[in-house]
Short mmCIF file of C-alpha atoms in Angstrom, two decimals:
data_model
loop_
_atom_site.label_atom_id
_atom_site.label_comp_id
_atom_site.label_asym_id
_atom_site.label_seq_id
_atom_site.Cartn_x
_atom_site.Cartn_y
_atom_site.Cartn_z
CA MET T 1014 4.96 25.57 51.63
CA LYS T 1015 6.29 24.42 48.29
CA VAL T 1016 3.72 21.69 47.58
CA LEU T 1017 0.08 22.66 47.00
CA THR T 1018 -2.43 19.84 46.52
CA PHE T 1019 -5.99 20.61 45.44
CA ASP T 1020 -6.95 17.08 44.43
CA ASP T 1021 -10.21 15.13 44.54
CA ASP T 1022 -9.85 14.54 48.29
CA PHE T 1023 -9.47 18.28 48.82
CA ASN T 1024 -12.58 18.87 46.70
CA GLU T 1025 -14.62 16.41 48.79
CA LYS T 1026 -13.46 17.96 52.07
CA ILE T 1027 -14.36 21.52 51.17
CA ALA T 1028 -17.68 20.30 49.72
CA LYS T 1029 -18.50 18.92 53.17
CA ASN T 1030 -17.78 22.38 54.55
CA GLY T 1031 -20.32 24.00 52.26
CA ALA T 1032 -18.41 24.84 49.05
CA PHE T 1033 -20.81 23.07 46.71
CA ASP T 1034 -20.69 25.18 43.56
CA TYR T 1035 -17.91 26.12 41.20
CA ASN T 1036 -17.55 29.73 42.41
CA GLU T 1037 -16.98 28.64 46.00
CA TYR T 1038 -14.48 25.99 44.91
CA ILE T 1039 -12.53 28.52 42.85
CA SER T 1040 -12.74 31.12 45.60
CA THR T 1041 -11.29 28.70 48.16
CA ILE T 1042 -8.26 27.93 45.98
CA ASN T 1043 -7.81 31.61 45.10
CA GLN T 1044 -7.67 32.47 48.81
CA VAL T 1045 -4.88 29.95 49.32
CA LEU T 1046 -2.91 31.18 46.32
CA ASN T 1047 -3.35 34.84 47.24
CA LEU T 1048 -1.95 34.16 50.71
CA HIS T 1049 0.87 31.96 49.47
CA LYS T 1050 4.37 33.40 49.43
CA GLY T 1051 7.47 31.87 47.92
CA PRO T 1052 8.12 29.26 45.23
CA ILE T 1053 5.77 26.37 44.32
CA SER T 1054 7.67 23.20 43.42
CA LYS T 1055 4.64 20.91 43.01
CA PHE T 1056 1.07 21.82 42.10
CA VAL T 1057 -1.78 19.28 42.02
CA ILE T 1058 -5.16 20.47 40.75
CA TYR T 1059 -8.45 18.63 40.22
CA ILE T 1060 -11.12 20.26 38.06
CA PRO T 1061 -14.47 18.87 39.28
CA PRO T 1062 -17.48 18.17 37.03
CA MET T 1063 -19.21 21.45 37.86
CA ILE T 1064 -20.98 23.86 35.53
CA LEU T 1065 -18.60 26.61 34.47
CA ASP T 1066 -18.61 29.23 31.74
CA SER T 1067 -14.87 29.15 31.11
CA PHE T 1068 -11.52 27.95 32.42
CA GLU T 1069 -10.34 31.53 32.97
CA GLU T 1070 -9.39 30.99 36.63
CA ILE T 1071 -7.48 27.79 35.87
CA ASP T 1072 -5.61 29.67 33.13
CA GLU T 1073 -4.61 32.27 35.71
CA TRP T 1074 -3.32 29.55 38.04
CA MET T 1075 -1.21 28.17 35.20
CA MET T 1076 0.22 31.66 34.64
CA LEU T 1077 1.06 31.85 38.34
CA LEU T 1078 2.90 28.52 38.12
CA SER T 1079 4.93 29.68 35.11
CA ARG T 1080 6.31 32.45 37.31
CA ASN T 1081 7.10 30.18 40.29
CA ASN T 1082 9.54 27.70 38.73
CA VAL T 1083 7.18 24.74 39.29
CA THR T 1084 8.87 21.36 38.75
CA LYS T 1085 5.88 19.01 39.10
CA LEU T 1086 2.39 19.62 37.72
CA VAL T 1087 -0.58 17.24 38.06
CA LEU T 1088 -3.78 18.36 36.35
CA THR T 1089 -6.76 16.00 36.60
CA ASN T 1090 -9.85 17.18 34.76
CA ALA T 1091 -13.31 15.68 35.31
CA ASN T 1092 -14.99 18.53 33.42
CA ARG T 1093 -15.14 19.14 29.69
CA ARG T 1094 -11.82 18.97 27.86
CA TYR T 1095 -9.48 21.77 28.85
CA GLU T 1096 -7.36 23.70 26.34
CA LEU T 1097 -3.92 24.02 27.91
CA PRO T 1098 -2.92 27.70 27.88
CA SER T 1099 0.47 28.84 26.61
CA HIS T 1100 1.54 29.45 30.23
CA VAL T 1101 1.90 25.67 30.76
CA PHE T 1102 4.47 25.54 27.98
CA SER T 1103 6.42 28.31 29.71
CA CYS T 1104 7.03 26.08 32.75
CA LEU T 1105 10.44 25.02 31.46
CA GLY T 1106 11.60 23.78 34.87
CA LEU T 1107 9.08 20.91 34.85
CA THR T 1108 10.52 17.48 35.64
CA GLU T 1109 7.15 15.70 35.99
CA LEU T 1110 3.95 16.44 34.07
CA ILE T 1111 0.67 14.53 34.48
CA LEU T 1112 -2.31 15.68 32.41
CA GLU T 1113 -5.83 14.32 32.00
CA ASN T 1114 -8.57 15.35 29.59
CA CYS T 1115 -6.87 18.28 27.89
CA TYR T 1116 -6.13 19.64 24.42
CA PHE T 1117 -2.35 19.67 23.89
CA ASN T 1118 -1.58 22.43 21.37
CA PRO T 1119 1.72 24.17 22.20
CA PRO T 1120 2.51 27.55 20.64
CA LEU T 1121 4.55 27.49 17.45
CA GLN T 1122 7.65 28.85 19.18
CA PHE T 1123 7.60 26.06 21.80
CA GLU T 1124 10.70 23.87 21.46
CA GLY T 1125 10.21 21.49 24.40
CA PHE T 1126 10.64 20.87 28.11
CA ARG T 1127 14.38 20.54 28.57
CA ASN T 1128 14.17 19.15 32.14
CA LEU T 1129 11.11 16.90 31.88
CA GLU T 1130 11.72 13.31 33.04
CA GLU T 1131 8.19 11.91 33.57
CA LEU T 1132 5.24 12.48 31.23
CA PHE T 1133 1.84 10.83 31.81
CA LEU T 1134 -0.98 11.73 29.42
CA GLU T 1135 -4.55 10.48 29.76
CA HIS T 1136 -7.43 11.36 27.43
CA ILE T 1137 -5.28 13.96 25.68
CA ASP T 1138 -6.16 15.21 22.20
CA PHE T 1139 -3.10 16.38 20.27
CA GLY T 1140 -5.24 17.92 17.53
CA GLU T 1141 -4.07 18.56 13.99
CA ASN T 1142 -1.57 21.38 14.57
CA LEU T 1143 1.48 19.48 15.77
CA SER T 1144 2.57 17.83 12.53
CA GLY T 1145 6.12 18.78 11.67
CA ASN T 1146 6.81 20.56 14.95
CA GLN T 1147 9.27 18.42 16.86
CA ILE T 1148 9.22 18.76 20.64
CA ASN T 1149 12.57 18.31 22.31
CA LEU T 1150 12.50 16.35 25.59
CA PRO T 1151 16.20 15.63 26.19
CA GLN T 1152 15.83 14.32 29.78
CA LEU T 1153 12.60 12.32 29.35
CA LYS T 1154 12.80 8.83 30.92
CA ASN T 1155 9.17 7.63 31.07
CA LEU T 1156 6.31 8.34 28.67
CA ASN T 1157 2.76 7.02 29.16
CA PHE T 1158 -0.25 7.45 26.88
CA LEU T 1159 -3.71 6.35 28.04
CA GLU T 1160 -6.63 6.62 25.63
CA CYS T 1161 -5.18 9.60 23.77
CA THR T 1162 -6.17 10.74 20.27
CA ASN T 1163 -4.14 12.11 17.37
CA VAL T 1164 -0.99 10.72 18.99
CA HIS T 1165 0.62 10.53 15.55
CA ASN T 1166 0.84 14.34 15.70
CA PHE T 1167 2.93 14.24 18.88
CA ASN T 1168 6.38 14.41 17.31
CA ILE T 1169 9.07 14.23 19.96
CA LYS T 1170 12.82 13.83 20.26
CA ALA T 1171 13.67 12.01 23.49
CA THR T 1172 17.07 10.36 23.25
CA LYS T 1173 17.10 9.19 26.90
CA MET T 1174 13.62 7.66 27.04
CA LYS T 1175 13.67 4.29 28.80
CA SER T 1176 9.99 3.43 29.15
CA LEU T 1177 7.08 3.76 26.70
CA ILE T 1178 3.52 2.66 27.58
CA LEU T 1179 0.55 2.99 25.21
CA VAL T 1180 -2.98 1.99 26.26
CA THR T 1181 -5.72 2.32 23.65
CA CYS T 1182 -3.96 4.79 21.36
CA PRO T 1183 -4.74 3.19 17.98
CA ASP T 1184 -3.52 6.13 15.89
CA ALA T 1185 -0.04 6.17 17.46
CA ASN T 1186 2.85 5.61 15.08
CA LEU T 1187 4.34 2.63 16.94
CA LEU T 1188 7.22 1.96 14.59
CA GLN T 1189 8.33 5.59 14.69
CA LEU T 1190 8.18 5.72 18.49
CA LEU T 1191 10.11 2.45 18.77
CA GLU T 1192 12.93 3.79 16.61
CA ASN T 1193 14.29 5.31 19.79
CA PRO T 1194 17.25 3.03 20.66
CA SER T 1195 17.19 3.90 24.38
CA ILE T 1196 13.76 2.33 25.09
CA VAL T 1197 14.07 -0.85 27.18
CA VAL T 1198 10.55 -1.00 28.71
CA PHE T 1199 7.56 -1.15 26.36
CA GLY T 1200 3.88 -1.83 26.94
CA VAL T 1201 1.01 -1.83 24.45
CA SER T 1202 -2.66 -2.52 25.02
CA PHE T 1203 -6.04 -2.27 23.33
CA LEU T 1204 -9.01 -2.18 25.67
CA THR T 1205 -11.58 -3.05 23.01
CA PHE T 1206 -11.76 -4.81 19.66
CA GLU T 1207 -13.23 -1.64 18.14
CA ASP T 1208 -9.73 -0.13 18.26
CA PHE T 1209 -8.68 -2.49 15.44
CA ASP T 1210 -10.64 -0.40 12.94
CA ARG T 1211 -8.70 2.78 13.81
CA VAL T 1212 -5.20 1.42 14.27
CA GLU T 1213 -2.48 2.23 11.80
CA MET T 1214 -1.70 -0.65 9.46
CA ILE T 1215 1.64 -1.96 10.64
CA ASN T 1216 3.59 -4.92 9.46
CA SER T 1217 3.56 -7.42 12.33
CA ILE T 1218 7.02 -8.75 11.47
CA SER T 1219 8.49 -5.25 11.28
CA PHE T 1220 6.89 -4.43 14.61
CA LEU T 1221 8.20 -7.56 16.35
CA SER T 1222 11.63 -7.06 14.79
CA SER T 1223 11.77 -3.55 16.27
CA LEU T 1224 11.73 -4.99 19.80
CA THR T 1225 15.25 -6.42 19.78
CA LYS T 1226 16.49 -4.04 22.50
CA ILE T 1227 13.41 -4.23 24.73
CA GLU T 1228 14.08 -5.80 28.15
CA ASP T 1229 10.58 -5.59 29.68
CA PHE T 1230 7.59 -6.08 27.38
CA LEU T 1231 3.90 -5.93 28.31
CA ILE T 1232 1.45 -6.94 25.63
CA GLU T 1233 -2.30 -7.22 26.08
CA GLY T 1234 -4.51 -9.94 24.61
CA ASN T 1235 -6.33 -7.73 22.12
CA PHE T 1236 -3.01 -6.58 20.67
CA LEU T 1237 -1.88 -10.21 20.38
CA LYS T 1238 -5.06 -10.74 18.36
CA PHE T 1239 -4.25 -7.74 16.18
CA LEU T 1240 -0.76 -9.04 15.40
CA SER T 1241 -2.19 -12.42 14.41
CA ALA T 1242 -3.93 -10.83 11.41
CA ALA T 1243 -0.64 -11.29 9.53
CA VAL T 1244 1.18 -14.57 9.06
CA ILE T 1245 3.85 -14.66 11.74
CA PRO T 1246 6.74 -17.05 11.11
CA LYS T 1247 7.86 -19.55 13.69
CA TRP T 1248 11.20 -17.74 13.96
CA PHE T 1249 11.50 -13.96 13.70
CA PRO T 1250 14.16 -12.45 11.39
CA LEU T 1251 15.65 -10.85 14.53
CA SER T 1252 15.24 -12.56 17.89
CA MET T 1253 14.29 -10.59 21.00
CA ASN T 1254 17.65 -11.28 22.62
CA SER T 1255 17.42 -8.51 25.21
CA LEU T 1256 14.00 -9.49 26.55
CA LYS T 1257 14.15 -10.45 30.23
CA CYS T 1258 10.55 -9.98 31.35
CA LEU T 1259 7.38 -10.68 29.34
CA VAL T 1260 3.89 -9.80 30.62
CA LEU T 1261 0.86 -11.30 28.87
CA GLN T 1262 -1.97 -9.10 30.16
CA ASP T 1263 -5.64 -10.12 29.80
CA PHE T 1264 -4.47 -13.13 27.79
CA GLU T 1265 -7.19 -15.36 26.32
CA VAL T 1266 -5.23 -18.57 26.11
CA GLY T 1267 -8.32 -20.23 24.63
CA ASP T 1268 -8.13 -17.95 21.57
CA LEU T 1269 -5.88 -19.74 19.08
CA ASP T 1270 -4.79 -16.45 17.46
CA GLN T 1271 -3.60 -15.00 20.78
CA LEU T 1272 -2.02 -18.32 21.76
CA ASP T 1273 -0.05 -18.58 18.51
CA VAL T 1274 1.48 -15.10 18.91
CA ALA T 1275 2.25 -15.71 22.59
CA LEU T 1276 4.09 -18.95 21.76
CA CYS T 1277 6.03 -17.13 19.03
CA LEU T 1278 7.13 -14.52 21.57
CA LEU T 1279 8.33 -17.24 23.95
CA ARG T 1280 10.11 -19.10 21.16
CA ASN T 1281 11.96 -15.97 20.03
CA SER T 1282 13.06 -14.75 23.48
CA PRO T 1283 16.15 -16.86 24.27
CA ASN T 1284 17.09 -14.87 27.40
CA LEU T 1285 13.65 -14.59 28.97
CA ASP T 1286 13.96 -14.72 32.76
CA THR T 1287 10.47 -13.79 34.01
CA LEU T 1288 7.01 -14.49 32.58
CA ARG T 1289 3.85 -12.96 34.03
CA VAL T 1290 0.48 -14.14 32.74
CA HIS T 1291 -2.86 -12.58 33.63
CA PHE T 1292 -5.59 -14.77 32.18
CA GLU T 1293 -8.78 -13.43 30.66
CA GLU T 1294 -11.92 -15.53 30.40
CA PRO T 1295 -12.30 -16.88 26.83
CA ARG T 1296 -15.01 -15.26 24.72
CA ASP T 1297 -15.13 -17.99 22.08
CA LEU T 1298 -14.90 -21.76 21.79
CA VAL T 1299 -11.52 -23.07 22.91
CA VAL T 1300 -11.46 -26.36 20.98
CA LEU T 1301 -8.77 -25.28 18.51
CA ALA T 1302 -6.53 -23.91 21.26
CA LEU T 1303 -6.97 -27.12 23.28
CA ASP T 1304 -5.98 -29.24 20.29
CA HIS T 1305 -2.96 -27.04 19.67
CA LEU T 1306 -1.74 -27.24 23.28
CA GLU T 1307 -2.14 -31.01 23.29
CA TYR T 1308 0.03 -31.30 20.17
CA PRO T 1309 3.46 -32.59 21.32
CA ASN T 1310 5.55 -29.93 19.53
CA CYS T 1311 3.32 -26.88 19.84
CA LEU T 1312 6.14 -24.88 21.47
CA ASP T 1313 9.10 -26.83 20.10
CA TYR T 1314 11.56 -24.76 22.13
CA THR T 1315 13.27 -24.99 25.51
CA LEU T 1316 13.00 -21.95 27.74
CA LYS T 1317 16.50 -22.36 29.13
CA GLN T 1318 16.76 -19.02 30.95
CA LEU T 1319 13.25 -18.88 32.42
CA ARG T 1320 13.49 -18.64 36.21
CA THR T 1321 10.19 -17.15 37.37
CA VAL T 1322 6.58 -17.61 36.25
CA GLU T 1323 3.68 -15.70 37.80
CA ILE T 1324 0.12 -16.75 36.90
CA SER T 1325 -2.88 -14.69 37.99
CA CYS T 1326 -6.64 -14.75 37.46
CA LEU T 1327 -6.61 -18.53 36.95
CA GLU T 1328 -10.10 -19.95 36.56
CA GLY T 1329 -8.96 -23.57 36.32
CA LEU T 1330 -10.10 -24.15 32.73
CA LYS T 1331 -8.47 -27.05 30.94
CA VAL T 1332 -6.88 -24.75 28.37
CA GLU T 1333 -5.28 -22.68 31.15
CA LEU T 1334 -3.93 -25.74 32.92
CA LEU T 1335 -2.48 -27.10 29.68
CA PHE T 1336 -0.63 -23.81 29.16
CA ILE T 1337 0.88 -24.08 32.65
CA LYS T 1338 1.77 -27.72 31.98
CA LEU T 1339 3.54 -26.64 28.78
CA LEU T 1340 5.61 -24.04 30.65
CA LEU T 1341 6.63 -26.53 33.34
CA ALA T 1342 7.67 -29.08 30.73
CA HIS T 1343 9.87 -26.64 28.77
CA SER T 1344 11.63 -24.73 31.57
CA PRO T 1345 14.56 -26.79 32.87
CA ASN T 1346 15.93 -23.99 35.08
CA LEU T 1347 12.66 -22.76 36.53
CA GLU T 1348 13.02 -21.71 40.17
CA LYS T 1349 9.57 -20.48 41.12
CA ILE T 1350 6.04 -20.53 39.75
CA SER T 1351 3.29 -18.71 41.63
CA ILE T 1352 -0.40 -19.20 40.86
CA LYS T 1353 -3.21 -16.90 41.98
CA PRO T 1354 -6.77 -18.02 41.14
CA ILE T 1355 -9.56 -15.72 40.07
CA ARG T 1356 -11.61 -14.04 42.75
CA GLY T 1357 -14.81 -15.91 43.66
CA LEU T 1358 -13.56 -19.50 43.39
CA ASN T 1359 -14.58 -21.49 46.45
CA ILE T 1360 -11.92 -23.27 48.46
CA ARG T 1361 -12.94 -26.73 47.22
CA ARG T 1362 -12.45 -25.68 43.59
CA ARG T 1363 -9.13 -23.99 44.39
CA PHE T 1364 -7.87 -27.11 46.13
CA ALA T 1365 -8.84 -29.28 43.14
CA ILE T 1366 -6.93 -26.98 40.77
CA ALA T 1367 -3.87 -27.02 43.04
CA LYS T 1368 -3.83 -30.83 43.10
CA LYS T 1369 -3.93 -30.98 39.29
CA VAL T 1370 -1.11 -28.48 38.87
CA MET T 1371 1.04 -30.22 41.50
CA ARG T 1372 0.90 -33.43 39.48
CA PHE T 1373 2.21 -31.88 36.27
CA PRO T 1374 5.71 -33.10 35.33
CA ARG T 1375 8.43 -30.46 35.66
CA ALA T 1376 11.61 -30.15 33.63
CA SER T 1377 13.19 -28.36 36.58
CA PRO T 1378 13.67 -30.47 39.73
CA LYS T 1379 14.15 -27.33 41.84
CA ALA T 1380 11.01 -25.48 40.74
CA GLU T 1381 9.12 -24.19 43.76
CA MET T 1382 5.35 -23.96 43.35
CA ILE T 1383 3.49 -21.30 45.34
CA TYR T 1384 -0.30 -21.32 45.33
CA LEU T 1385 -1.65 -17.93 46.45
CA ASN T 1386 -5.06 -16.91 47.71
CA PRO T 1387 -7.13 -14.80 45.31
CA GLU T 1388 -7.14 -11.06 45.81
CA LYS T 1389 -9.92 -9.82 48.06
#
């Protein structure tokens, strides 16, 4: 049995059988491991929020894995933050590593995971000891950070990395990470406005100019707002010629700052094929954004390559409908636009929105309009 899974579901099942405290939980897993013979290719462990004096037993499991040529490790921690032992960094056969709520401080002699292809890190603290120590990840394809701290100390060399996702990691050195020429998928998001105060001061133009090789780009509304703090020219010094898919996540189209940056991205992406927009309810007055969208030349660019538009979380506000109208009017080769309203809209309201959208003029005579039911 090469795959051992002690996840949250496992924890709930054994709790129903009477293993309610930490000692019984640990004892159950130890029994399995003591009886197990042969290699372990994948190990999934969930550390529940129980009272414990130390992580000694978990450390021993990590030592066991380092001797079993494990290739996939998933460690989800709902307890206090766990200091990864040196044994984890001895698992050099790892191809996939998923960690949550840990301290990531490799030993000084650690050079990297030479076979690692997937790395997902959530609530990881990289501490202050990594500066200057480069970690070699020669096979890494996908790297995801979610609400990690001290990311600027995570110095890696990953020449084959294709995808980079950062969610609420305001101290990450974005420009340094984006220097990697192999990255074609990039996503960046701030969950709260408070992250603005901790983010590194980057030049918005330098940042946008570093995206010339990106093919898929996800940008969240708060980060659009952050970029708007600098004066962004109508035309970037370097266009985003490689961009095929743009995702505007949690986009407040009624916020003029976010709208301005979004229109700049559209204007500077001559080969954009797919646009996905997930609307967010406006937090402020939308008068300025409405006036801007009603201005005849607010986009002043034809989206010649745009084929697919997907709109979700539509509330039917005037500012949202004007944005859709703008896209329809500037996309002569559009083939399909799908619209999914926000959950909770009654059928009468949804029908009224659909009628309005259907009446908008379209630059593309072949554009198919699909009106979807909201998600349940």
